[in-house]
Amino acid sequence: MIIKSFEILKKVSNYLNYNLFLLYGENLGLKKEIKDKIKILLNEKDSEIETLSFYENDIINNEEIFYNSIFSGSLFSSKKIITISNVTDKLMKQLEDVIDKFPKNIYLVIFSEVLEKKSKLRNFFEKNTKTVCVPCYSDSERDLQYIAISELKKNNIILSRESINLLIEKSNGDRNNLRNEIDKIKSFSLNNKKLEIDEI
């Protein structure tokens, strides 16, 4: 099932009955934000969550470790979040095996780069009723402006429109870069909440 990124960010809890997510596209910051929101919400419900990470090559080179991490229980936690990065169509067989068995209490978050319409991975996640597929394209200038203004407002930092535009320009269309720049400003503005453009 296809879900727009703003829909899942607005109310992640609506999608937690699905436990298999494909986040594809060039916007790494957006993919990370969605994964973090899933993790935060699951942690609120159950503080003992195991987190594992793989790359596609790890799984291709050793399928047994991957299957064990999914199908074997954990001594210390009742839920697992497993992130797989750099996934392509090469991993379809392993993912189909997992999805067919639909393991409970396992949340699989798959990161992929831009996927063509003919991609088997993309098609599978878009059409399957047990999965969520979220395209994560570059942020628009408007999206970045909204993020910048709300983050600055939350921290009582006042910047001119010109300064905000400069931050957005430096972020190269990625909210992750923008948040890094805002974090620097937060540190710099501990004593001064109103900053001028030459200070930025």
mmCIF file of C-alpha atoms in Angstrom:
data_model
loop_
_atom_site.group_PDB
_atom_site.id
_atom_site.type_symbol
_atom_site.label_atom_id
_atom_site.label_comp_id
_atom_site.label_asym_id
_atom_site.label_seq_id
_atom_site.Cartn_x
_atom_site.Cartn_y
_atom_site.Cartn_z
ATOM 1 C CA MET A 1 0.000 0.000 0.000
ATOM 2 C CA ILE A 2 1.328 3.452 -0.929
ATOM 3 C CA ILE A 3 1.306 6.127 1.779
ATOM 4 C CA LYS A 4 2.444 9.718 1.277
ATOM 5 C CA SER A 5 5.281 10.783 3.585
ATOM 6 C CA PHE A 6 3.317 13.659 5.160
ATOM 7 C CA GLU A 7 0.480 11.242 6.047
ATOM 8 C CA ILE A 8 2.730 8.834 7.918
ATOM 9 C CA LEU A 9 4.570 11.667 9.700
ATOM 10 C CA LYS A 10 1.255 13.210 10.746
ATOM 11 C CA LYS A 11 -0.009 10.055 12.459
ATOM 12 C CA VAL A 12 2.471 7.165 12.575
ATOM 13 C CA SER A 13 0.223 5.275 15.005
ATOM 14 C CA ASN A 14 -2.295 4.712 12.179
ATOM 15 C CA TYR A 15 0.247 2.511 10.392
ATOM 16 C CA LEU A 16 1.756 0.435 13.192
ATOM 17 C CA ASN A 17 -0.615 -2.452 12.526
ATOM 18 C CA TYR A 18 1.561 -2.882 9.416
ATOM 19 C CA ASN A 19 5.039 -3.968 10.351
ATOM 20 C CA LEU A 20 6.818 -3.935 6.998
ATOM 21 C CA PHE A 21 7.843 -0.559 5.582
ATOM 22 C CA LEU A 22 9.678 0.362 2.370
ATOM 23 C CA LEU A 23 11.065 3.912 2.424
ATOM 24 C CA TYR A 24 12.565 4.732 -0.959
ATOM 25 C CA GLY A 25 13.912 7.842 -2.649
ATOM 26 C CA GLU A 26 16.735 10.327 -2.356
ATOM 27 C CA ASN A 27 15.611 12.050 0.872
ATOM 28 C CA LEU A 28 17.699 10.364 3.567
ATOM 29 C CA GLY A 29 16.583 12.849 6.236
ATOM 30 C CA LEU A 30 12.910 12.094 5.625
ATOM 31 C CA LYS A 31 13.516 8.325 5.715
ATOM 32 C CA LYS A 32 15.405 8.662 8.998
ATOM 33 C CA GLU A 33 12.651 10.843 10.480
ATOM 34 C CA ILE A 34 9.947 8.276 9.622
ATOM 35 C CA LYS A 35 12.034 5.442 11.088
ATOM 36 C CA ASP A 36 12.712 7.470 14.258
ATOM 37 C CA LYS A 37 9.003 8.257 14.692
ATOM 38 C CA ILE A 38 8.123 4.555 14.382
ATOM 39 C CA LYS A 39 10.790 3.734 16.966
ATOM 40 C CA ILE A 40 9.680 6.469 19.402
ATOM 41 C CA LEU A 41 6.057 5.365 19.217
ATOM 42 C CA LEU A 42 6.938 1.708 19.743
ATOM 43 C CA ASN A 43 9.185 2.680 22.686
ATOM 44 C CA GLU A 44 6.262 4.507 24.309
ATOM 45 C CA LYS A 45 4.247 1.294 24.196
ATOM 46 C CA ASP A 46 7.089 -1.017 25.181
ATOM 47 C CA SER A 47 10.447 0.259 26.429
ATOM 48 C CA GLU A 48 12.268 -3.010 25.728
ATOM 49 C CA ILE A 49 12.789 -2.976 21.982
ATOM 50 C CA GLU A 50 15.762 -4.548 20.264
ATOM 51 C CA THR A 51 17.156 -2.631 17.292
ATOM 52 C CA LEU A 52 19.165 -4.359 14.548
ATOM 53 C CA SER A 53 20.645 -3.021 11.316
ATOM 54 C CA PHE A 54 21.728 -4.772 8.137
ATOM 55 C CA TYR A 55 22.854 -3.850 4.656
ATOM 56 C CA GLU A 56 21.586 -5.774 1.669
ATOM 57 C CA ASN A 57 25.028 -7.341 1.138
ATOM 58 C CA ASP A 58 25.104 -8.606 4.749
ATOM 59 C CA ILE A 59 21.929 -10.575 4.083
ATOM 60 C CA ILE A 60 22.967 -11.847 0.651
ATOM 61 C CA ASN A 61 26.292 -13.039 2.093
ATOM 62 C CA ASN A 62 24.723 -14.675 5.165
ATOM 63 C CA GLU A 63 20.968 -15.297 4.969
ATOM 64 C CA GLU A 64 21.004 -17.429 8.105
ATOM 65 C CA ILE A 65 21.851 -14.485 10.407
ATOM 66 C CA PHE A 66 19.019 -12.473 8.845
ATOM 67 C CA TYR A 67 16.406 -15.239 9.218
ATOM 68 C CA ASN A 68 17.549 -15.982 12.779
ATOM 69 C CA SER A 69 17.225 -12.325 13.754
ATOM 70 C CA ILE A 70 13.655 -12.284 12.469
ATOM 71 C CA PHE A 71 12.299 -15.671 13.483
ATOM 72 C CA SER A 72 14.107 -16.311 16.766
ATOM 73 C CA GLY A 73 12.845 -14.702 19.942
ATOM 74 C CA SER A 74 14.804 -12.256 22.038
ATOM 75 C CA LEU A 75 15.738 -12.836 25.670
ATOM 76 C CA PHE A 76 15.573 -9.149 26.548
ATOM 77 C CA SER A 77 12.787 -7.634 24.457
ATOM 78 C CA SER A 78 9.348 -8.422 23.134
ATOM 79 C CA LYS A 79 9.714 -6.401 19.911
ATOM 80 C CA LYS A 80 12.414 -5.838 17.305
ATOM 81 C CA ILE A 81 12.994 -3.088 14.783
ATOM 82 C CA ILE A 82 15.188 -4.299 11.941
ATOM 83 C CA THR A 83 16.506 -1.745 9.462
ATOM 84 C CA ILE A 84 17.925 -2.861 6.122
ATOM 85 C CA SER A 85 19.813 -0.268 4.050
ATOM 86 C CA ASN A 86 20.724 -0.048 0.351
ATOM 87 C CA VAL A 87 18.070 -2.577 -0.654
ATOM 88 C CA THR A 88 17.488 -3.425 -4.327
ATOM 89 C CA ASP A 89 15.517 -6.067 -6.234
ATOM 90 C CA LYS A 90 18.268 -8.579 -5.362
ATOM 91 C CA LEU A 91 16.690 -9.081 -1.926
ATOM 92 C CA MET A 92 13.175 -9.921 -3.163
ATOM 93 C CA LYS A 93 13.327 -13.655 -2.375
ATOM 94 C CA GLN A 94 14.345 -13.111 1.260
ATOM 95 C CA LEU A 95 11.760 -10.345 1.767
ATOM 96 C CA GLU A 96 8.976 -12.458 0.256
ATOM 97 C CA ASP A 97 9.899 -15.285 2.666
ATOM 98 C CA VAL A 98 9.584 -12.915 5.629
ATOM 99 C CA ILE A 99 6.379 -11.249 4.441
ATOM 100 C CA ASP A 100 4.677 -14.601 3.737
ATOM 101 C CA LYS A 101 5.256 -15.657 7.351
ATOM 102 C CA PHE A 102 4.327 -12.159 8.656
ATOM 103 C CA PRO A 103 6.216 -12.344 11.956
ATOM 104 C CA LYS A 104 4.526 -10.589 14.884
ATOM 105 C CA ASN A 105 6.412 -8.030 16.984
ATOM 106 C CA ILE A 106 9.005 -7.539 14.225
ATOM 107 C CA TYR A 107 9.087 -4.193 12.456
ATOM 108 C CA LEU A 108 11.077 -4.278 9.244
ATOM 109 C CA VAL A 109 12.091 -0.845 7.875
ATOM 110 C CA ILE A 110 13.707 -1.054 4.454
ATOM 111 C CA PHE A 111 15.708 1.865 3.029
ATOM 112 C CA SER A 112 16.194 2.032 -0.701
ATOM 113 C CA GLU A 113 17.428 4.640 -3.143
ATOM 114 C CA VAL A 114 15.249 5.899 -6.004
ATOM 115 C CA LEU A 115 13.286 2.954 -7.461
ATOM 116 C CA GLU A 116 11.978 2.878 -11.019
ATOM 117 C CA LYS A 117 8.291 2.056 -11.592
ATOM 118 C CA LYS A 118 9.281 -1.353 -12.963
ATOM 119 C CA SER A 119 11.213 -2.245 -9.783
ATOM 120 C CA LYS A 120 10.024 -5.585 -8.359
ATOM 121 C CA LEU A 121 10.645 -4.337 -4.824
ATOM 122 C CA ARG A 122 8.598 -1.177 -5.310
ATOM 123 C CA ASN A 123 5.752 -3.022 -7.065
ATOM 124 C CA PHE A 124 5.615 -5.688 -4.391
ATOM 125 C CA PHE A 125 5.365 -3.186 -1.523
ATOM 126 C CA GLU A 126 2.900 -0.947 -3.363
ATOM 127 C CA LYS A 127 0.480 -3.787 -4.153
ATOM 128 C CA ASN A 128 0.765 -5.920 -1.017
ATOM 129 C CA THR A 129 -1.940 -5.261 1.590
ATOM 130 C CA LYS A 130 0.397 -6.240 4.471
ATOM 131 C CA THR A 131 3.068 -3.645 3.647
ATOM 132 C CA VAL A 132 3.538 0.134 3.555
ATOM 133 C CA CYS A 133 5.444 1.839 0.735
ATOM 134 C CA VAL A 134 6.507 5.469 1.291
ATOM 135 C CA PRO A 135 8.179 7.472 -1.493
ATOM 136 C CA CYS A 136 10.681 9.923 0.056
ATOM 137 C CA TYR A 137 11.485 12.549 -2.543
ATOM 138 C CA SER A 138 13.537 15.709 -2.029
ATOM 139 C CA ASP A 139 11.972 18.280 0.250
ATOM 140 C CA SER A 140 10.501 21.335 -1.424
ATOM 141 C CA GLU A 141 11.629 24.783 -0.353
ATOM 142 C CA ARG A 142 8.248 25.175 1.350
ATOM 143 C CA ASP A 143 8.748 21.958 3.380
ATOM 144 C CA LEU A 144 12.176 23.125 4.506
ATOM 145 C CA GLN A 145 10.852 26.574 5.401
ATOM 146 C CA TYR A 146 8.136 25.011 7.557
ATOM 147 C CA ILE A 147 10.683 22.769 9.336
ATOM 148 C CA ALA A 148 13.092 25.671 9.914
ATOM 149 C CA ILE A 149 10.444 28.062 11.233
ATOM 150 C CA SER A 150 8.860 25.490 13.563
ATOM 151 C CA GLU A 151 12.248 24.309 14.954
ATOM 152 C CA LEU A 152 13.403 27.881 15.556
ATOM 153 C CA LYS A 153 10.082 28.853 17.136
ATOM 154 C CA LYS A 154 10.219 25.818 19.427
ATOM 155 C CA ASN A 155 13.603 27.046 20.705
ATOM 156 C CA ASN A 156 12.591 30.747 20.875
ATOM 157 C CA ILE A 157 15.219 31.723 18.300
ATOM 158 C CA ILE A 158 14.483 34.703 16.064
ATOM 159 C CA LEU A 159 16.004 34.818 12.577
ATOM 160 C CA SER A 160 15.260 37.100 9.651
ATOM 161 C CA ARG A 161 13.627 35.694 6.507
ATOM 162 C CA GLU A 162 16.970 36.224 4.757
ATOM 163 C CA SER A 163 18.776 34.078 7.357
ATOM 164 C CA ILE A 164 16.181 31.308 7.066
ATOM 165 C CA ASN A 165 16.555 31.340 3.277
ATOM 166 C CA LEU A 166 20.338 31.036 3.672
ATOM 167 C CA LEU A 167 19.873 27.983 5.939
ATOM 168 C CA ILE A 168 17.540 26.384 3.410
ATOM 169 C CA GLU A 169 20.002 27.067 0.589
ATOM 170 C CA LYS A 170 22.831 25.432 2.592
ATOM 171 C CA SER A 171 20.718 22.330 3.293
ATOM 172 C CA ASN A 172 20.740 21.200 -0.387
ATOM 173 C CA GLY A 173 17.105 20.065 -0.239
ATOM 174 C CA ASP A 174 17.611 17.671 2.691
ATOM 175 C CA ARG A 175 15.876 18.118 6.058
ATOM 176 C CA ASN A 176 18.688 16.211 7.774
ATOM 177 C CA ASN A 177 21.223 18.843 6.663
ATOM 178 C CA LEU A 178 18.802 21.605 7.701
ATOM 179 C CA ARG A 179 18.366 20.119 11.176
ATOM 180 C CA ASN A 180 22.166 19.872 11.554
ATOM 181 C CA GLU A 181 22.460 23.580 10.723
ATOM 182 C CA ILE A 182 19.668 24.434 13.188
ATOM 183 C CA ASP A 183 21.410 22.375 15.895
ATOM 184 C CA LYS A 184 24.531 24.496 15.374
ATOM 185 C CA ILE A 185 22.421 27.645 15.718
ATOM 186 C CA LYS A 186 20.831 26.302 18.922
ATOM 187 C CA SER A 187 24.291 25.806 20.432
ATOM 188 C CA PHE A 188 25.485 29.205 19.253
ATOM 189 C CA SER A 189 22.371 31.006 20.518
ATOM 190 C CA LEU A 190 22.422 29.838 24.133
ATOM 191 C CA ASN A 191 23.139 33.418 25.250
ATOM 192 C CA ASN A 192 21.547 35.311 22.373
ATOM 193 C CA LYS A 193 18.154 34.293 20.982
ATOM 194 C CA LYS A 194 18.157 36.882 18.198
ATOM 195 C CA LEU A 195 20.853 36.287 15.612
ATOM 196 C CA GLU A 196 21.846 38.425 12.642
ATOM 197 C CA ILE A 197 22.651 37.056 9.182
ATOM 198 C CA ASP A 198 26.419 37.681 9.530
ATOM 199 C CA GLU A 199 26.391 35.440 12.620
ATOM 200 C CA ILE A 200 24.686 32.693 10.611
#
